[in-house]
XYZ file of C-alpha atoms in Angstrom:
745
model
C -42.802 9.514 25.596
C -41.291 6.058 25.454
C -43.042 3.298 27.396
C -41.413 2.647 30.614
C -39.346 -0.833 30.881
C -40.849 -3.311 33.197
C -38.744 -6.259 34.431
C -40.648 -9.428 35.615
C -38.908 -11.214 38.238
C -39.829 -14.944 38.077
C -38.234 -18.351 39.479
C -35.855 -19.765 36.710
C -36.859 -23.276 37.623
C -40.495 -22.574 36.868
C -39.812 -21.254 33.447
C -37.387 -24.389 32.601
C -40.344 -26.787 34.154
C -42.876 -24.890 31.790
C -40.937 -24.930 28.781
C -39.971 -28.462 29.207
C -43.571 -29.700 29.580
C -44.690 -27.637 26.548
C -41.963 -29.236 24.546
C -42.406 -32.778 25.779
C -46.453 -32.388 24.885
C -45.594 -31.067 21.572
C -43.596 -34.196 20.915
C -46.076 -36.252 22.273
C -49.287 -35.123 20.359
C -47.681 -33.812 17.388
C -44.819 -35.901 16.244
C -43.985 -39.199 18.055
C -47.635 -40.828 19.158
C -50.382 -42.164 16.685
C -54.010 -40.869 17.402
C -56.193 -43.490 18.609
C -58.854 -42.647 16.047
C -56.860 -43.139 12.702
C -53.872 -44.837 14.069
C -51.426 -42.486 12.556
C -48.666 -40.237 13.293
C -48.871 -36.534 12.132
C -46.135 -37.433 9.481
C -47.992 -40.301 8.336
C -51.182 -38.878 7.989
C -49.755 -35.707 6.066
C -47.993 -37.877 3.904
C -51.132 -39.795 2.831
C -53.205 -36.675 2.694
C -50.612 -35.047 0.413
C -50.709 -37.960 -1.940
C -54.396 -37.767 -1.988
C -54.295 -34.159 -2.987
C -51.807 -34.875 -5.823
C -54.268 -37.350 -7.196
C -51.607 -40.405 -6.783
C -54.254 -42.995 -6.562
C -53.881 -46.660 -6.812
C -55.248 -46.906 -10.431
C -52.916 -43.874 -11.769
C -49.253 -44.117 -12.603
C -46.557 -43.931 -9.890
C -44.854 -40.547 -9.093
C -41.409 -39.864 -7.874
C -40.972 -40.226 -3.948
C -38.919 -36.990 -3.941
C -42.005 -35.178 -5.479
C -44.206 -36.606 -2.504
C -41.707 -35.825 0.002
C -41.156 -32.449 -1.203
C -44.915 -31.513 -1.422
C -45.468 -32.820 1.945
C -42.628 -30.846 3.485
C -43.483 -27.774 1.818
C -47.172 -27.788 2.619
C -47.788 -29.629 5.847
C -44.428 -31.136 7.460
C -41.792 -28.668 7.836
C -39.516 -31.093 9.722
C -36.921 -32.380 7.269
C -37.080 -34.744 4.400
C -35.606 -37.837 5.813
C -38.173 -38.057 8.458
C -41.306 -37.946 5.633
C -39.289 -40.374 3.455
C -38.715 -42.810 6.504
C -42.467 -42.707 7.099
C -43.523 -43.536 3.462
C -41.098 -46.482 3.236
C -42.197 -48.100 6.385
C -46.093 -47.727 5.116
C -44.847 -49.509 2.027
C -42.974 -52.484 3.574
C -45.274 -55.507 3.828
C -42.680 -57.202 6.420
C -43.501 -54.284 8.895
C -46.928 -53.423 8.178
C -49.708 -55.879 8.457
C -51.762 -53.734 5.851
C -49.257 -51.765 3.717
C -50.718 -48.333 2.951
C -48.583 -47.374 0.035
C -47.509 -49.162 -3.061
C -43.893 -48.574 -3.556
C -42.101 -49.151 -7.113
C -38.288 -49.759 -6.774
C -36.027 -50.502 -3.901
C -37.815 -49.969 -0.764
C -35.523 -51.940 1.502
C -35.422 -55.570 2.724
C -36.368 -57.652 5.620
C -32.542 -58.054 6.134
C -32.007 -54.380 7.004
C -31.014 -53.149 3.580
C -32.084 -49.365 3.331
C -34.490 -48.078 0.629
C -32.858 -46.405 -2.299
C -32.719 -42.619 -2.309
C -36.147 -40.807 -2.866
C -34.843 -39.510 -6.341
C -34.880 -43.182 -7.549
C -38.192 -44.668 -6.288
C -41.838 -43.913 -6.926
C -44.997 -44.603 -5.072
C -48.855 -44.336 -5.086
C -51.665 -44.968 -2.957
C -52.850 -48.594 -2.188
C -56.394 -49.320 -3.034
C -57.393 -49.920 0.725
C -55.847 -46.781 1.605
C -57.960 -44.956 -0.721
C -61.047 -46.604 0.120
C -60.808 -47.045 3.932
C -58.414 -44.308 4.830
C -59.293 -41.282 2.567
C -62.766 -41.663 1.150
C -65.418 -39.104 2.232
C -63.008 -36.350 2.756
C -65.308 -34.249 0.566
C -68.252 -34.989 2.726
C -67.256 -32.771 5.784
C -66.521 -35.662 7.929
C -63.454 -34.570 9.681
C -62.293 -30.954 10.670
C -59.493 -29.066 8.972
C -57.111 -26.567 10.435
C -54.629 -24.382 8.899
C -51.061 -25.572 8.209
C -47.886 -24.423 9.817
C -47.902 -21.094 7.609
C -51.628 -20.647 7.385
C -51.477 -21.160 3.337
C -53.260 -24.479 3.364
C -55.584 -26.518 5.093
C -54.926 -30.213 6.518
C -57.197 -32.542 8.088
C -57.032 -33.038 12.010
C -57.575 -36.712 11.793
C -57.998 -38.960 8.782
C -61.556 -40.776 8.301
C -60.148 -44.148 8.674
C -62.843 -46.695 8.395
C -60.963 -49.587 9.987
C -58.905 -50.017 13.381
C -55.651 -48.928 11.737
C -53.834 -48.460 15.222
C -54.460 -52.326 15.836
C -54.097 -53.654 12.471
C -50.842 -52.060 11.699
C -49.679 -51.598 15.105
C -47.289 -48.336 16.186
C -43.988 -47.603 17.439
C -42.861 -44.229 18.688
C -40.395 -42.593 21.204
C -41.619 -39.448 22.758
C -40.269 -37.594 25.802
C -40.721 -39.673 28.916
C -43.091 -42.069 27.283
C -42.910 -44.709 24.284
C -45.528 -46.592 22.437
C -45.207 -50.086 21.352
C -48.243 -51.841 19.643
C -48.213 -54.954 17.759
C -49.949 -55.571 14.437
C -53.077 -57.825 14.380
C -54.944 -59.806 11.947
C -57.375 -57.382 9.779
C -60.317 -59.964 9.805
C -60.067 -60.569 13.546
C -59.990 -56.990 14.436
C -63.061 -56.266 12.035
C -64.922 -59.233 13.896
C -63.858 -57.697 17.356
C -65.308 -54.184 16.359
C -68.409 -55.840 15.212
C -68.814 -57.761 18.546
C -68.244 -54.405 20.444
C -70.952 -52.759 18.303
C -73.403 -55.470 19.117
C -72.587 -55.747 22.798
C -70.716 -52.593 24.170
C -70.316 -54.078 27.541
C -68.157 -56.927 26.128
C -64.968 -57.384 28.503
C -61.479 -58.472 27.264
C -61.811 -61.999 27.669
C -64.980 -62.269 25.519
C -63.267 -60.003 23.062
C -60.444 -62.287 22.775
C -62.581 -64.889 21.244
C -62.660 -62.813 18.173
C -59.094 -61.281 18.473
C -56.670 -64.294 19.291
C -53.703 -62.183 19.837
C -50.977 -60.381 17.700
C -50.334 -61.226 13.856
C -46.947 -60.222 12.909
C -46.097 -59.931 9.170
C -43.138 -62.173 9.594
C -45.347 -64.967 11.205
C -43.487 -66.655 14.122
C -44.881 -68.370 17.290
C -46.327 -66.496 20.250
C -45.316 -68.677 23.217
C -47.417 -67.113 26.257
C -50.715 -67.245 25.176
C -52.169 -67.316 28.893
C -50.324 -63.958 29.750
C -52.295 -62.183 26.473
C -55.330 -61.604 28.575
C -53.408 -59.594 31.202
C -51.588 -57.724 28.607
C -54.756 -56.799 26.334
C -56.610 -55.935 29.853
C -53.854 -53.642 30.977
C -52.286 -52.359 27.641
C -48.719 -53.235 28.953
C -47.009 -56.395 28.978
C -44.291 -58.782 27.140
C -45.316 -60.972 24.286
C -42.720 -63.821 23.604
C -42.086 -64.705 20.057
C -40.182 -67.570 18.500
C -39.217 -68.125 15.138
C -40.425 -71.114 13.162
C -38.081 -73.979 12.450
C -38.175 -77.072 10.530
C -35.730 -80.125 10.624
C -35.000 -81.449 7.325
C -33.347 -84.561 6.312
C -29.911 -84.334 4.438
C -27.715 -86.870 2.374
C -25.741 -89.137 4.503
C -27.976 -89.380 7.414
C -27.398 -85.822 8.265
C -29.968 -83.330 9.287
C -30.486 -79.522 9.151
C -32.668 -76.953 10.882
C -34.328 -74.494 8.556
C -35.681 -71.050 9.944
C -38.543 -70.379 7.770
C -40.129 -67.521 9.843
C -38.361 -65.087 12.279
C -39.635 -63.328 15.202
C -40.960 -59.637 14.400
C -38.143 -58.147 16.543
C -35.472 -59.649 14.079
C -36.290 -57.434 11.284
C -33.328 -55.548 9.878
C -29.936 -56.159 11.432
C -31.470 -58.640 13.625
C -30.892 -61.259 11.030
C -27.180 -60.705 10.841
C -26.903 -60.688 14.592
C -28.499 -64.221 14.594
C -25.984 -65.427 12.150
C -23.185 -64.036 14.109
C -24.637 -65.382 17.443
C -24.526 -68.815 15.879
C -21.155 -68.331 14.679
C -20.121 -67.224 18.451
C -21.700 -70.523 19.691
C -19.453 -72.620 17.559
C -16.424 -70.492 18.027
C -17.032 -70.445 22.010
C -17.774 -74.280 22.029
C -21.178 -73.902 23.272
C -22.022 -76.567 20.674
C -20.085 -78.829 18.489
C -23.122 -79.970 16.698
C -23.273 -77.203 13.680
C -21.346 -77.984 10.734
C -22.499 -74.819 8.653
C -24.968 -72.270 8.442
C -26.189 -70.317 5.322
C -28.712 -67.577 4.786
C -30.724 -68.534 1.614
C -33.352 -66.094 1.991
C -35.014 -64.749 -1.046
C -38.283 -63.109 -2.474
C -40.023 -66.205 -1.653
C -39.333 -65.921 2.105
C -36.940 -66.460 4.950
C -34.802 -69.609 4.839
C -31.874 -69.897 7.041
C -30.313 -73.288 6.927
C -28.110 -74.471 9.767
C -26.354 -78.074 8.713
C -25.684 -80.434 11.740
C -22.911 -82.794 12.260
C -23.902 -86.515 11.968
C -25.633 -87.701 14.960
C -26.386 -84.340 16.504
C -29.419 -83.612 18.757
C -31.425 -81.293 16.600
C -34.061 -80.671 19.073
C -31.596 -79.931 21.908
C -29.707 -77.512 19.570
C -33.196 -75.853 18.614
C -33.713 -75.120 22.341
C -29.975 -73.740 22.546
C -30.867 -71.283 19.578
C -34.016 -70.225 21.480
C -32.050 -69.563 24.823
C -28.803 -68.122 23.291
C -30.007 -66.092 20.187
C -32.775 -64.044 19.143
C -34.531 -66.761 17.467
C -36.837 -66.480 20.626
C -37.487 -62.906 21.809
C -39.674 -60.456 23.730
C -41.833 -58.007 22.281
C -42.618 -55.189 24.815
C -46.290 -54.085 24.536
C -47.008 -50.693 25.824
C -50.303 -49.608 24.141
C -49.985 -45.766 24.390
C -51.854 -43.357 21.903
C -53.098 -39.866 21.908
C -56.950 -39.795 22.906
C -58.788 -36.490 23.485
C -55.498 -34.639 22.991
C -53.826 -36.544 25.794
C -51.474 -39.568 25.855
C -53.196 -42.601 27.373
C -52.443 -46.345 27.869
C -55.443 -48.386 26.700
C -56.243 -51.958 26.728
C -57.752 -53.704 23.758
C -61.407 -53.077 24.335
C -61.068 -49.143 25.106
C -58.954 -48.911 21.992
C -62.058 -50.173 19.904
C -64.259 -48.197 22.007
C -62.542 -44.991 20.771
C -62.535 -46.293 17.223
C -66.312 -47.273 17.184
C -67.090 -43.753 18.699
C -65.006 -42.373 15.711
C -67.121 -44.346 13.118
C -70.425 -42.893 14.682
C -68.946 -39.581 14.457
C -67.816 -39.853 10.784
C -70.936 -41.614 9.838
C -73.288 -38.889 11.356
C -71.078 -35.888 9.758
C -71.248 -37.829 6.347
C -75.175 -38.650 6.258
C -75.848 -35.143 7.548
C -73.530 -33.817 4.451
C -75.372 -36.269 2.001
C -78.834 -35.363 3.518
C -78.335 -31.461 2.835
C -77.206 -32.195 -0.771
C -80.292 -34.261 -1.279
C -82.590 -32.120 0.227
C -81.096 -29.235 -2.186
C -81.642 -31.725 -5.115
C -85.234 -32.634 -4.097
C -85.760 -28.715 -3.953
C -84.571 -28.264 -7.283
C -86.268 -31.239 -8.912
C -89.519 -30.442 -7.430
C -89.246 -26.984 -8.962
C -88.384 -28.344 -12.491
C -91.172 -30.761 -12.129
C -93.553 -27.870 -11.528
C -92.150 -25.815 -14.043
C -92.892 -28.493 -16.830
C -96.421 -28.331 -16.013
C -96.493 -24.440 -16.706
C -93.516 -24.355 -19.115
C -95.685 -22.222 -21.476
C -96.260 -19.414 -18.870
C -92.548 -19.527 -17.968
C -91.549 -19.111 -21.535
C -93.896 -16.134 -21.972
C -92.338 -14.582 -18.630
C -88.923 -14.901 -20.110
C -89.733 -13.612 -23.288
C -91.699 -10.510 -21.829
C -88.758 -9.831 -19.306
C -85.760 -7.228 -19.944
C -83.549 -9.075 -17.718
C -82.738 -11.986 -15.575
C -83.693 -10.239 -12.594
C -87.177 -9.230 -13.529
C -87.674 -12.985 -14.592
C -86.497 -14.261 -11.296
C -88.670 -11.965 -9.142
C -91.669 -12.831 -11.224
C -90.969 -16.608 -10.751
C -90.007 -15.948 -6.859
C -92.812 -13.616 -5.737
C -95.153 -13.169 -8.676
C -93.895 -9.738 -9.410
C -95.462 -8.937 -12.985
C -94.975 -5.294 -12.948
C -91.859 -5.324 -15.250
C -93.139 -7.898 -17.613
C -95.010 -7.679 -20.674
C -97.723 -10.337 -21.187
C -99.597 -11.255 -24.483
C -102.620 -12.664 -22.405
C -104.398 -11.262 -19.406
C -104.954 -14.710 -17.905
C -101.183 -15.594 -18.066
C -100.512 -12.346 -15.987
C -103.085 -13.590 -13.584
C -101.357 -16.925 -13.359
C -97.832 -15.494 -13.222
C -98.955 -13.558 -10.018
C -99.606 -17.037 -8.134
C -96.052 -18.477 -8.742
C -93.903 -18.900 -5.731
C -90.744 -20.620 -6.521
C -87.798 -20.732 -4.317
C -84.591 -18.800 -5.088
C -82.740 -22.086 -5.988
C -85.558 -23.382 -7.966
C -86.116 -20.131 -10.036
C -82.252 -20.500 -10.867
C -82.471 -23.909 -12.023
C -85.425 -22.960 -14.174
C -83.638 -20.135 -15.834
C -80.578 -22.410 -16.483
C -82.515 -25.502 -17.713
C -82.009 -26.224 -21.429
C -84.972 -26.798 -23.993
C -83.908 -30.448 -24.392
C -85.079 -31.232 -20.984
C -88.733 -30.550 -22.040
C -88.321 -33.836 -24.220
C -90.752 -36.367 -22.799
C -87.899 -38.927 -21.683
C -86.089 -36.380 -20.186
C -89.170 -35.307 -18.011
C -89.631 -39.173 -17.187
C -85.827 -39.356 -16.121
C -86.461 -36.257 -13.931
C -89.454 -37.800 -12.156
C -87.345 -41.127 -11.607
C -84.440 -39.142 -10.380
C -86.989 -37.220 -7.787
C -88.221 -40.542 -6.802
C -84.534 -41.714 -5.855
C -83.824 -38.443 -4.115
C -86.964 -38.734 -2.070
C -85.933 -42.430 -1.252
C -82.392 -41.410 -0.184
C -83.677 -38.632 1.970
C -85.730 -41.178 3.833
C -82.973 -43.697 4.097
C -80.517 -40.777 5.533
C -83.058 -39.433 7.807
C -83.686 -43.113 9.195
C -79.583 -43.472 9.547
C -79.331 -40.420 11.265
C -82.342 -40.823 13.786
C -81.680 -44.413 14.641
C -78.261 -45.645 16.101
C -79.131 -49.258 15.279
C -79.380 -48.396 11.420
C -76.372 -46.496 11.595
C -74.476 -49.312 13.067
C -75.808 -51.658 10.294
C -74.369 -49.398 7.599
C -71.035 -49.232 9.596
C -71.079 -53.135 9.740
C -71.751 -53.458 6.181
C -68.949 -51.392 5.065
C -66.706 -53.350 7.512
C -67.797 -56.644 5.865
C -67.121 -55.388 2.583
C -63.550 -54.244 3.698
C -62.957 -57.636 5.271
C -64.230 -59.471 2.264
C -61.658 -57.729 -0.043
C -58.682 -57.214 2.127
C -58.354 -59.874 4.785
C -55.775 -62.632 4.723
C -55.061 -65.532 6.620
C -53.381 -65.448 10.050
C -49.639 -65.792 9.677
C -48.522 -65.818 13.506
C -49.338 -69.256 15.790
C -50.896 -68.537 19.238
C -49.989 -71.223 21.704
C -48.351 -71.898 25.014
C -45.047 -73.293 24.867
C -42.856 -74.408 27.591
C -39.486 -72.563 27.976
C -36.466 -74.136 26.158
C -34.417 -76.168 28.272
C -30.923 -77.044 27.112
C -29.047 -80.087 28.127
C -25.571 -78.987 28.829
C -22.929 -81.441 27.532
C -21.072 -82.787 30.904
C -17.555 -81.558 31.016
C -14.771 -83.618 32.232
C -12.917 -82.164 34.778
C -9.151 -82.075 34.570
C -6.098 -80.436 36.003
C -4.826 -77.668 33.585
C -2.203 -74.873 33.798
C -3.388 -71.143 32.739
C -0.685 -69.222 30.996
C -0.741 -65.673 30.157
C 2.100 -63.449 28.621
C 2.526 -59.939 29.192
C 0.403 -58.843 26.318
C -2.748 -60.281 27.818
C -2.810 -63.445 25.574
C -4.152 -66.554 27.618
C -4.569 -70.052 26.976
C -4.822 -73.474 28.968
C -2.434 -76.405 28.404
C -2.505 -79.755 30.301
C -0.262 -80.340 33.242
C 2.013 -82.865 31.311
C 2.652 -80.285 28.705
C 3.448 -77.451 31.220
C 5.943 -79.609 33.160
C 7.577 -80.685 29.830
C 8.062 -77.013 28.716
C 8.401 -75.574 32.408
C 11.642 -73.418 31.721
C 10.111 -71.789 28.644
C 6.850 -71.204 30.060
C 8.071 -69.702 33.221
C 10.430 -67.159 31.148
C 7.612 -66.356 28.562
C 4.459 -65.742 30.681
C 3.451 -63.101 33.312
C 0.939 -65.181 35.018
C 0.953 -69.278 35.582
C -2.030 -70.604 37.467
C -2.689 -74.251 38.244
C -6.444 -74.826 38.543
C -9.213 -77.267 37.280
C -10.778 -76.581 33.807
C -14.340 -76.037 35.635
C -12.790 -73.183 37.700
C -13.014 -69.546 37.060
C -10.494 -66.738 36.830
C -10.929 -63.519 38.987
C -9.225 -60.477 37.216
C -8.802 -57.480 39.649
C -8.082 -54.056 38.080
C -7.098 -50.537 39.171
C -10.649 -49.153 38.956
C -11.760 -51.460 41.764
C -13.599 -54.100 39.528
C -13.468 -57.791 39.307
C -13.940 -59.560 36.213
C -14.956 -63.406 36.200
C -13.824 -65.501 33.200
C -14.688 -69.231 32.841
C -11.350 -71.405 32.591
C -13.292 -73.385 29.833
C -13.636 -70.089 27.628
C -9.883 -70.054 27.290
C -8.679 -71.944 24.403
C -6.938 -75.208 25.145
C -4.325 -76.507 23.082
C -0.630 -76.868 22.179
C 2.288 -74.897 24.242
C 3.051 -72.811 21.335
C -0.556 -71.814 20.458
C -0.754 -67.931 20.796
C -3.915 -67.866 22.870
C -6.563 -65.127 22.983
C -6.528 -61.865 24.540
C -8.641 -61.827 27.782
C -10.180 -58.532 26.698
C -11.974 -60.335 23.899
C -13.268 -63.201 26.289
C -14.413 -61.099 29.411
C -15.508 -57.541 30.261
C -11.839 -56.717 30.895
C -11.024 -53.457 28.987
C -7.234 -53.249 28.776
C -7.562 -49.636 27.271
C -9.006 -48.086 30.366
C -8.155 -50.377 33.218
C -4.893 -52.098 34.616
C -4.647 -55.566 35.629
C -3.667 -55.660 39.218
C -3.983 -59.491 40.329
C -5.196 -62.412 38.453
C -6.026 -65.920 40.383
C -8.459 -68.920 40.318
C -11.571 -68.462 42.398
C -10.802 -72.011 44.027
C -7.410 -70.279 45.199
C -8.895 -67.307 47.083
C -12.179 -68.476 48.234
C -10.977 -69.777 51.436
C -8.387 -66.995 52.169
C -8.296 -63.491 53.071
C -7.086 -60.626 50.467
C -5.689 -57.442 51.227
C -6.592 -54.493 49.219
C -4.445 -51.283 49.268
C -5.120 -47.903 47.382
C -3.121 -45.014 46.152
C -4.592 -42.827 48.832
C -3.360 -45.323 51.520
C -6.535 -46.857 52.232
C -6.215 -50.564 53.466
C -8.647 -53.470 54.314
C -8.712 -57.400 54.685
C -11.635 -58.892 52.694
C -12.688 -62.639 52.918
C -12.358 -64.194 49.537
C -15.910 -65.901 49.786
C -17.313 -62.469 49.028
C -16.133 -62.687 45.293
C -18.051 -66.055 44.537
C -20.466 -64.084 42.466
C -22.400 -64.961 39.323
C -21.845 -61.542 37.523
C -19.242 -61.375 34.819
C -18.247 -58.048 36.279
C -18.634 -56.898 39.771
C -17.377 -54.170 42.079
C -14.439 -55.683 44.192
C -13.977 -52.716 46.515
C -15.210 -49.079 47.023
C -13.020 -46.265 45.938
C -13.049 -42.598 46.686
C -13.000 -40.035 43.933
C -9.602 -40.067 42.027
C -8.581 -42.956 44.074
C -6.879 -46.103 42.487
C -6.384 -49.918 43.570
C -2.659 -50.671 44.113
C -2.629 -54.193 45.297
C -4.612 -57.256 45.856
C -3.021 -60.328 47.505
C -3.950 -63.350 49.281
C -2.442 -63.137 52.807
C -0.893 -65.615 55.255
C -0.094 -65.315 59.124
C 3.110 -63.326 60.073
C 3.076 -61.141 56.719
C 3.660 -57.495 56.660
C 2.889 -54.987 54.153
C 5.332 -52.044 53.315
C 4.030 -48.859 51.641
C 5.920 -46.513 49.508
C 5.082 -43.040 48.715
C 5.872 -40.863 45.659
C 8.047 -38.871 48.067
C 10.071 -41.853 49.126
C 8.512 -42.290 52.444
C 8.314 -45.925 53.561
C 6.195 -47.465 56.164
C 6.094 -51.200 57.136
C 3.087 -52.673 59.203
C 1.863 -55.897 60.285
C -1.155 -57.386 58.604
C -2.776 -57.747 62.191
C -3.210 -54.035 62.334
C -5.264 -54.021 59.193
C -9.088 -55.040 60.001
C -11.503 -57.172 57.881
C -14.219 -55.383 56.012
C -16.711 -56.145 53.496
C -15.971 -55.592 49.946
C -17.891 -52.448 49.578
C -16.174 -50.799 52.506
C -13.345 -48.118 51.787
C -11.058 -49.647 54.508
C -8.729 -47.704 56.981
C -5.816 -45.418 56.459
C -2.445 -47.207 56.359
C 0.077 -44.540 56.063
C -0.513 -40.767 57.077
C 0.707 -39.040 53.890
C 2.203 -35.476 53.589
C -0.050 -32.863 51.687
C 0.410 -33.518 48.022
C 1.809 -37.102 48.567
C 0.213 -40.394 47.321
C 1.371 -44.108 47.263
C 3.469 -45.166 44.461
C 3.594 -48.958 45.476
C 2.510 -51.361 48.186
C 4.426 -54.361 48.651
C 3.176 -57.591 50.421
C 6.071 -59.683 52.292
C 5.595 -63.179 53.572
C 6.850 -63.997 56.981
C 10.081 -65.139 55.893
C 10.161 -62.981 52.722
C 13.114 -60.636 51.494
C 12.676 -57.895 49.079
C 14.736 -55.042 48.035
C 13.284 -51.758 46.350
C 15.574 -49.020 44.777
C 15.060 -45.671 46.524
C 16.090 -42.130 45.731
C 19.797 -42.770 46.027
C 20.178 -46.085 47.168
C 18.428 -49.671 47.574
C 15.930 -50.136 50.264
C 15.826 -53.674 52.155
C 12.154 -53.596 52.515
C 12.309 -56.553 55.184
C 14.662 -54.747 57.064
C 12.253 -51.872 57.944
C 10.849 -51.650 61.363
C 7.565 -52.678 61.953
C 5.464 -49.635 63.095
C 2.047 -48.898 63.839
C -0.541 -48.386 61.064
C -1.770 -44.597 60.412
C 1.684 -43.157 61.366
C 4.131 -41.069 58.982
C 6.732 -43.472 58.071
C 10.397 -42.792 57.458
C 11.948 -41.220 54.326
C 14.779 -43.229 52.684
């Protein structure tokens, strides 16, 4: 009889919530965030362990990266080859890692953002420091091993890293709902910080910062907010401000040049190209006239970006402009998030070191327990062999009188002589006194005759003395935390001596860059914009001389000051601001530039409704009208804002702005619907509203109808509009009440 089918009813949202949380935790713990103990993400840990297993050591030949990636993917990390190769590449780049863990051979990318060659072309092997400080002692049961994804291999839960890798190399990762960003630090400083904590576990962040001065980026640069570092390292969250390092060099002819020799860590990759483009834009937009040329002369020797200045230029002011307007000064967001005890946790500097030190004590305890067990086994065997040498004649007689190994071993371990033939009764009596252990008996039976040579016996005795000394030392380390601390500190000092390097990043308090803006001479200009959206400015004299041609060729002609701003209103309800100074100033026949390129206006997705100088509308009222017949008046001062783009009005869904116009007393508005219904109303019937109000209804539209156009008529204005079958004189329409149906023409 088949089992009865059971339906389990449950809330759909609960299933989705549980599934999403499970997925998020999987990404957080098993992919995106590093472990606080070894400072490695799973893909990095698995790649290093696979190289260790393949025997790709620092003193052996390089192996193809494709072999390493394929082996790692097949055994430990079934998430695609690109993620593994990317991790391998980053671990080999000395401009990203303070302490590269992999020795790459071939094209592994550049600081300017060039990608690494394909994995089939490059080769790699472990760095010496990785082998000695990250992978040593894996054979001493210092970490737990778990089955891999298909349970055919074993992989370590964490690598036995002996230095605080999470702080030395930093980390970056984006998980689900959280991200980590830990800056790299100086190797020697972090080692000294760990030693200071081990000597005083109650040390606070301020005291710790006497040893760890701040981040040490592999690209150098200058940290400019030293006073804020204490707060950042206390909470694990904050913003580090970094600048590139610049030098001012003299050139021929009395000129100077600014040379960028170190870049901010955040500029690595495409940031260098963007920096060059930003400098070009400063020249093109006339933010500065002091730059004559810029060239990137960087090489294997280091960064060298040369900015040549014009004669008489103020180099210091230009440096400040570069800090303010480009990525030469940038912010590194710190969020010291890592996985601790299986959960994501944001920690400051001292808690991270506390976790590392606790891990070191755990590693040392497991290591010396394993070594002690081996030495105890060795001592047992050595004592058996020494004892056997004293009664070697008896043992030889037992062996010669035995029929098999089993009988001989029984005699050696328990004195059982029942199955052994002896030549002398005294020998049998002595044999019954033997009580070797099982391990000692096995070693005696496997002993070779040359071990009976006098020198070999002396060597055995000496080896036994060393074993006994090792046992005493290991037991002392395991029973005394202070002795274990001395051993850990001794190893740290050895690593520091061999792998420490001078600090590259300068830590200081630097005042914010202040740029002296060049004073602009105010003058009257005329803005000309043609029907294709190309705009320019000319002086008033030029316009007057070419008035007839200018009026015929241009859609908009605006008289204003060069210090004014243009307000660009679009059908989407947005207003874009554009400085008149940003428009090219020149000759009448110059083509100009598209306003799309100089403002946030997007001609592909929005239509220009009205454009005017800010000074012309700031003291006036503007009428707004939409295709759903919503009208309002807005005071022009509401549009005097600092943003380049702002919402000029609030629109209902599927609505569209049709008219924006400054108004005068006595004016009227005529609305025309798509079904040829016209309504003329007085402006006095339209209330003044705030810019983010929708407005009031102008014409009561029939179902399915909407406004096609809205016309503004001055008090004495005349206008005609072509209706369905005849021309409509708009100024002859009767002025009706607002919110009425209008008349059909």
